[in-house]
Each structure stands twice: as structure tokens, then as C-alpha cells.
Amino acid sequence: MTTVKVDKSNFQADVLNASVPVVVDFWAEWCGPCKMIAPALEDIATELGAKVKIAKLNIDENPELAAQFGVRSIPTLMIFKGGEVADMKVGAAPKTALSHWINGSLA
């Protein structure tokens, strides 16, 4: 599975009502660290397949969702389970750290 783009029109259906855990990457086009972790998130999405969904939310296009979830700096990654935030990570990290964090939350 590849990463999916979410926004205010599909956030409820694709994230909050998802049947699997969803990692939401709150990012922006101008954010260097966001661009650094994007390939790692794509790889993790492919490796984990249907076990998890990885979604990208552009905060410039969806400021109300960023505000709703208290995003103050980017990249911010949140894991949603059953419509609730289960865990959060702020800042860029290497693929191994991101993968370990995501896999740990699936257990």
C-alpha cells in the first residue's frame, strides 16, 4: 500500500473510521524535514501493506485539522486507532526509527 492524501473532505472516512491503524503525516511543501522523511514513509507503507495506512495531510491546505489536533511544528506524525490519537511523534527521524515506532504501536 502506498501513502494516501487526506484532507478535510475525507479525513473522517479515511482516518477516523478506518478499520486499521492510520499514521497521519502532518506536513507542508516548504518543510525540508517533511520532504526528508517522505521516502521512508512510502517504503514503510509498502512494507507493512494492509496492516497500517499511512496518510499525508498538508497543513497549509487544511489548517483547521492541524489546529484541531494541536500540531505546532512539522513534521508531526500521529497514529490513529479507532478514531483516537494513540501516539504522536514530532520531528524527522531515520527510516529505522520511524519503522520501529510504527511497528511498536501495532502490537
JSON list of C-alpha atoms in Angstrom, two decimals:
[
{"chain": "A", "resi": 1, "resn": "MET", "atom": "CA", "xyz": [0.00, 0.00, 0.00]},
{"chain": "A", "resi": 2, "resn": "THR", "atom": "CA", "xyz": [1.27, 3.48, -0.79]},
{"chain": "A", "resi": 3, "resn": "THR", "atom": "CA", "xyz": [0.66, 6.64, 1.18]},
{"chain": "A", "resi": 4, "resn": "VAL", "atom": "CA", "xyz": [-2.69, 8.33, 0.66]},
{"chain": "A", "resi": 5, "resn": "LYS", "atom": "CA", "xyz": [-3.53, 12.03, 0.67]},
{"chain": "A", "resi": 6, "resn": "VAL", "atom": "CA", "xyz": [-6.12, 13.13, 3.21]},
{"chain": "A", "resi": 7, "resn": "ASP", "atom": "CA", "xyz": [-7.87, 16.46, 3.70]},
{"chain": "A", "resi": 8, "resn": "LYS", "atom": "CA", "xyz": [-10.95, 17.81, 5.43]},
{"chain": "A", "resi": 9, "resn": "SER", "atom": "CA", "xyz": [-13.24, 16.12, 2.88]},
{"chain": "A", "resi": 10, "resn": "ASN", "atom": "CA", "xyz": [-12.04, 12.55, 3.53]},
{"chain": "A", "resi": 11, "resn": "PHE", "atom": "CA", "xyz": [-10.36, 12.70, 6.98]},
{"chain": "A", "resi": 12, "resn": "GLN", "atom": "CA", "xyz": [-13.40, 11.25, 8.78]},
{"chain": "A", "resi": 13, "resn": "ALA", "atom": "CA", "xyz": [-13.75, 8.30, 6.40]},
{"chain": "A", "resi": 14, "resn": "ASP", "atom": "CA", "xyz": [-10.08, 7.55, 5.71]},
{"chain": "A", "resi": 15, "resn": "VAL", "atom": "CA", "xyz": [-8.59, 8.18, 9.17]},
{"chain": "A", "resi": 16, "resn": "LEU", "atom": "CA", "xyz": [-11.17, 8.28, 11.97]},
{"chain": "A", "resi": 17, "resn": "ASN", "atom": "CA", "xyz": [-13.36, 5.48, 10.58]},
{"chain": "A", "resi": 18, "resn": "ALA", "atom": "CA", "xyz": [-10.51, 3.30, 9.25]},
{"chain": "A", "resi": 19, "resn": "SER", "atom": "CA", "xyz": [-10.50, -0.39, 10.14]},
{"chain": "A", "resi": 20, "resn": "VAL", "atom": "CA", "xyz": [-6.69, -0.41, 10.53]},
{"chain": "A", "resi": 21, "resn": "PRO", "atom": "CA", "xyz": [-4.33, 1.94, 12.39]},
{"chain": "A", "resi": 22, "resn": "VAL", "atom": "CA", "xyz": [-3.56, 5.10, 10.40]},
{"chain": "A", "resi": 23, "resn": "VAL", "atom": "CA", "xyz": [-0.33, 7.09, 10.58]},
{"chain": "A", "resi": 24, "resn": "VAL", "atom": "CA", "xyz": [-1.03, 10.70, 9.59]},
{"chain": "A", "resi": 25, "resn": "ASP", "atom": "CA", "xyz": [1.93, 12.77, 8.45]},
{"chain": "A", "resi": 26, "resn": "PHE", "atom": "CA", "xyz": [1.14, 16.46, 9.02]},
{"chain": "A", "resi": 27, "resn": "TRP", "atom": "CA", "xyz": [3.46, 18.22, 6.53]},
{"chain": "A", "resi": 28, "resn": "ALA", "atom": "CA", "xyz": [3.86, 21.22, 4.21]},
{"chain": "A", "resi": 29, "resn": "GLU", "atom": "CA", "xyz": [5.50, 21.77, 0.83]},
{"chain": "A", "resi": 30, "resn": "TRP", "atom": "CA", "xyz": [8.05, 24.24, 2.29]},
{"chain": "A", "resi": 31, "resn": "CYS", "atom": "CA", "xyz": [9.17, 21.87, 5.09]},
{"chain": "A", "resi": 32, "resn": "GLY", "atom": "CA", "xyz": [12.60, 20.35, 4.42]},
{"chain": "A", "resi": 33, "resn": "PRO", "atom": "CA", "xyz": [12.45, 17.68, 7.16]},
{"chain": "A", "resi": 34, "resn": "CYS", "atom": "CA", "xyz": [8.99, 16.68, 5.88]},
{"chain": "A", "resi": 35, "resn": "LYS", "atom": "CA", "xyz": [10.46, 16.02, 2.45]},
{"chain": "A", "resi": 36, "resn": "MET", "atom": "CA", "xyz": [13.33, 14.06, 4.04]},
{"chain": "A", "resi": 37, "resn": "ILE", "atom": "CA", "xyz": [11.02, 11.52, 5.72]},
{"chain": "A", "resi": 38, "resn": "ALA", "atom": "CA", "xyz": [8.58, 11.16, 2.79]},
{"chain": "A", "resi": 39, "resn": "PRO", "atom": "CA", "xyz": [10.53, 8.37, 1.00]},
{"chain": "A", "resi": 40, "resn": "ALA", "atom": "CA", "xyz": [10.88, 6.45, 4.28]},
{"chain": "A", "resi": 41, "resn": "LEU", "atom": "CA", "xyz": [7.12, 6.66, 4.88]},
{"chain": "A", "resi": 42, "resn": "GLU", "atom": "CA", "xyz": [6.48, 5.42, 1.32]},
{"chain": "A", "resi": 43, "resn": "ASP", "atom": "CA", "xyz": [8.80, 2.44, 1.96]},
{"chain": "A", "resi": 44, "resn": "ILE", "atom": "CA", "xyz": [7.14, 1.65, 5.30]},
{"chain": "A", "resi": 45, "resn": "ALA", "atom": "CA", "xyz": [3.67, 1.85, 3.70]},
{"chain": "A", "resi": 46, "resn": "THR", "atom": "CA", "xyz": [4.78, -0.69, 1.08]},
{"chain": "A", "resi": 47, "resn": "GLU", "atom": "CA", "xyz": [6.48, -2.97, 3.63]},
{"chain": "A", "resi": 48, "resn": "LEU", "atom": "CA", "xyz": [3.54, -3.06, 6.07]},
{"chain": "A", "resi": 49, "resn": "GLY", "atom": "CA", "xyz": [0.88, -3.37, 3.37]},
{"chain": "A", "resi": 50, "resn": "ALA", "atom": "CA", "xyz": [-2.66, -3.73, 4.71]},
{"chain": "A", "resi": 51, "resn": "LYS", "atom": "CA", "xyz": [-1.58, -3.73, 8.40]},
{"chain": "A", "resi": 52, "resn": "VAL", "atom": "CA", "xyz": [-1.48, 0.06, 8.51]},
{"chain": "A", "resi": 53, "resn": "LYS", "atom": "CA", "xyz": [-2.48, 3.03, 6.38]},
{"chain": "A", "resi": 54, "resn": "ILE", "atom": "CA", "xyz": [-0.08, 5.94, 6.00]},
{"chain": "A", "resi": 55, "resn": "ALA", "atom": "CA", "xyz": [-1.74, 9.23, 5.14]},
{"chain": "A", "resi": 56, "resn": "LYS", "atom": "CA", "xyz": [-0.30, 12.67, 4.36]},
{"chain": "A", "resi": 57, "resn": "LEU", "atom": "CA", "xyz": [-2.12, 15.84, 5.37]},
{"chain": "A", "resi": 58, "resn": "ASN", "atom": "CA", "xyz": [-0.89, 19.19, 4.03]},
{"chain": "A", "resi": 59, "resn": "ILE", "atom": "CA", "xyz": [-1.31, 21.68, 6.88]},
{"chain": "A", "resi": 60, "resn": "ASP", "atom": "CA", "xyz": [-1.30, 24.69, 4.55]},
{"chain": "A", "resi": 61, "resn": "GLU", "atom": "CA", "xyz": [-4.34, 23.29, 2.74]},
{"chain": "A", "resi": 62, "resn": "ASN", "atom": "CA", "xyz": [-6.02, 22.03, 5.95]},
{"chain": "A", "resi": 63, "resn": "PRO", "atom": "CA", "xyz": [-5.18, 24.46, 8.78]},
{"chain": "A", "resi": 64, "resn": "GLU", "atom": "CA", "xyz": [-8.36, 23.61, 10.70]},
{"chain": "A", "resi": 65, "resn": "LEU", "atom": "CA", "xyz": [-7.34, 19.93, 11.02]},
{"chain": "A", "resi": 66, "resn": "ALA", "atom": "CA", "xyz": [-3.81, 20.89, 12.09]},
{"chain": "A", "resi": 67, "resn": "ALA", "atom": "CA", "xyz": [-5.30, 23.18, 14.75]},
{"chain": "A", "resi": 68, "resn": "GLN", "atom": "CA", "xyz": [-7.85, 20.58, 15.85]},
{"chain": "A", "resi": 69, "resn": "PHE", "atom": "CA", "xyz": [-5.05, 18.11, 16.63]},
{"chain": "A", "resi": 70, "resn": "GLY", "atom": "CA", "xyz": [-2.69, 20.69, 18.16]},
{"chain": "A", "resi": 71, "resn": "VAL", "atom": "CA", "xyz": [0.02, 20.49, 15.51]},
{"chain": "A", "resi": 72, "resn": "ARG", "atom": "CA", "xyz": [2.56, 23.17, 16.40]},
{"chain": "A", "resi": 73, "resn": "SER", "atom": "CA", "xyz": [5.58, 22.07, 14.37]},
{"chain": "A", "resi": 74, "resn": "ILE", "atom": "CA", "xyz": [6.11, 19.78, 11.43]},
{"chain": "A", "resi": 75, "resn": "PRO", "atom": "CA", "xyz": [6.65, 17.07, 10.59]},
{"chain": "A", "resi": 76, "resn": "THR", "atom": "CA", "xyz": [4.22, 15.73, 13.17]},
{"chain": "A", "resi": 77, "resn": "LEU", "atom": "CA", "xyz": [3.20, 12.09, 12.89]},
{"chain": "A", "resi": 78, "resn": "MET", "atom": "CA", "xyz": [0.12, 10.79, 14.70]},
{"chain": "A", "resi": 79, "resn": "ILE", "atom": "CA", "xyz": [-1.12, 7.23, 14.91]},
{"chain": "A", "resi": 80, "resn": "PHE", "atom": "CA", "xyz": [-4.90, 6.94, 14.98]},
{"chain": "A", "resi": 81, "resn": "LYS", "atom": "CA", "xyz": [-6.61, 3.79, 16.26]},
{"chain": "A", "resi": 82, "resn": "GLY", "atom": "CA", "xyz": [-10.37, 3.54, 16.45]},
{"chain": "A", "resi": 83, "resn": "GLY", "atom": "CA", "xyz": [-10.76, 7.22, 15.67]},
{"chain": "A", "resi": 84, "resn": "GLU", "atom": "CA", "xyz": [-8.48, 8.35, 18.52]},
{"chain": "A", "resi": 85, "resn": "VAL", "atom": "CA", "xyz": [-4.86, 9.54, 18.62]},
{"chain": "A", "resi": 86, "resn": "ALA", "atom": "CA", "xyz": [-2.90, 6.61, 20.05]},
{"chain": "A", "resi": 87, "resn": "ASP", "atom": "CA", "xyz": [0.61, 8.07, 19.74]},
{"chain": "A", "resi": 88, "resn": "MET", "atom": "CA", "xyz": [2.45, 11.09, 18.36]},
{"chain": "A", "resi": 89, "resn": "LYS", "atom": "CA", "xyz": [5.98, 11.84, 17.17]},
{"chain": "A", "resi": 90, "resn": "VAL", "atom": "CA", "xyz": [7.29, 15.31, 16.30]},
{"chain": "A", "resi": 91, "resn": "GLY", "atom": "CA", "xyz": [10.28, 15.90, 14.04]},
{"chain": "A", "resi": 92, "resn": "ALA", "atom": "CA", "xyz": [12.15, 13.99, 11.38]},
{"chain": "A", "resi": 93, "resn": "ALA", "atom": "CA", "xyz": [13.71, 10.61, 12.14]},
{"chain": "A", "resi": 94, "resn": "PRO", "atom": "CA", "xyz": [15.56, 7.97, 10.12]},
{"chain": "A", "resi": 95, "resn": "LYS", "atom": "CA", "xyz": [13.53, 5.20, 8.49]},
{"chain": "A", "resi": 96, "resn": "THR", "atom": "CA", "xyz": [14.61, 2.62, 11.08]},
{"chain": "A", "resi": 97, "resn": "ALA", "atom": "CA", "xyz": [13.32, 4.80, 13.94]},
{"chain": "A", "resi": 98, "resn": "LEU", "atom": "CA", "xyz": [10.05, 5.55, 12.14]},
{"chain": "A", "resi": 99, "resn": "SER", "atom": "CA", "xyz": [9.53, 1.88, 11.31]},
{"chain": "A", "resi": 100, "resn": "HIS", "atom": "CA", "xyz": [10.26, 0.83, 14.90]},
{"chain": "A", "resi": 101, "resn": "TRP", "atom": "CA", "xyz": [7.83, 3.45, 16.24]},
{"chain": "A", "resi": 102, "resn": "ILE", "atom": "CA", "xyz": [5.04, 2.45, 13.86]},
{"chain": "A", "resi": 103, "resn": "ASN", "atom": "CA", "xyz": [5.54, -1.30, 14.39]},
{"chain": "A", "resi": 104, "resn": "GLY", "atom": "CA", "xyz": [5.59, -0.78, 18.16]},
{"chain": "A", "resi": 105, "resn": "SER", "atom": "CA", "xyz": [2.20, 0.87, 18.02]},
{"chain": "A", "resi": 106, "resn": "LEU", "atom": "CA", "xyz": [0.70, -2.00, 16.03]},
{"chain": "A", "resi": 107, "resn": "ALA", "atom": "CA", "xyz": [1.40, -4.53, 18.78]}
]
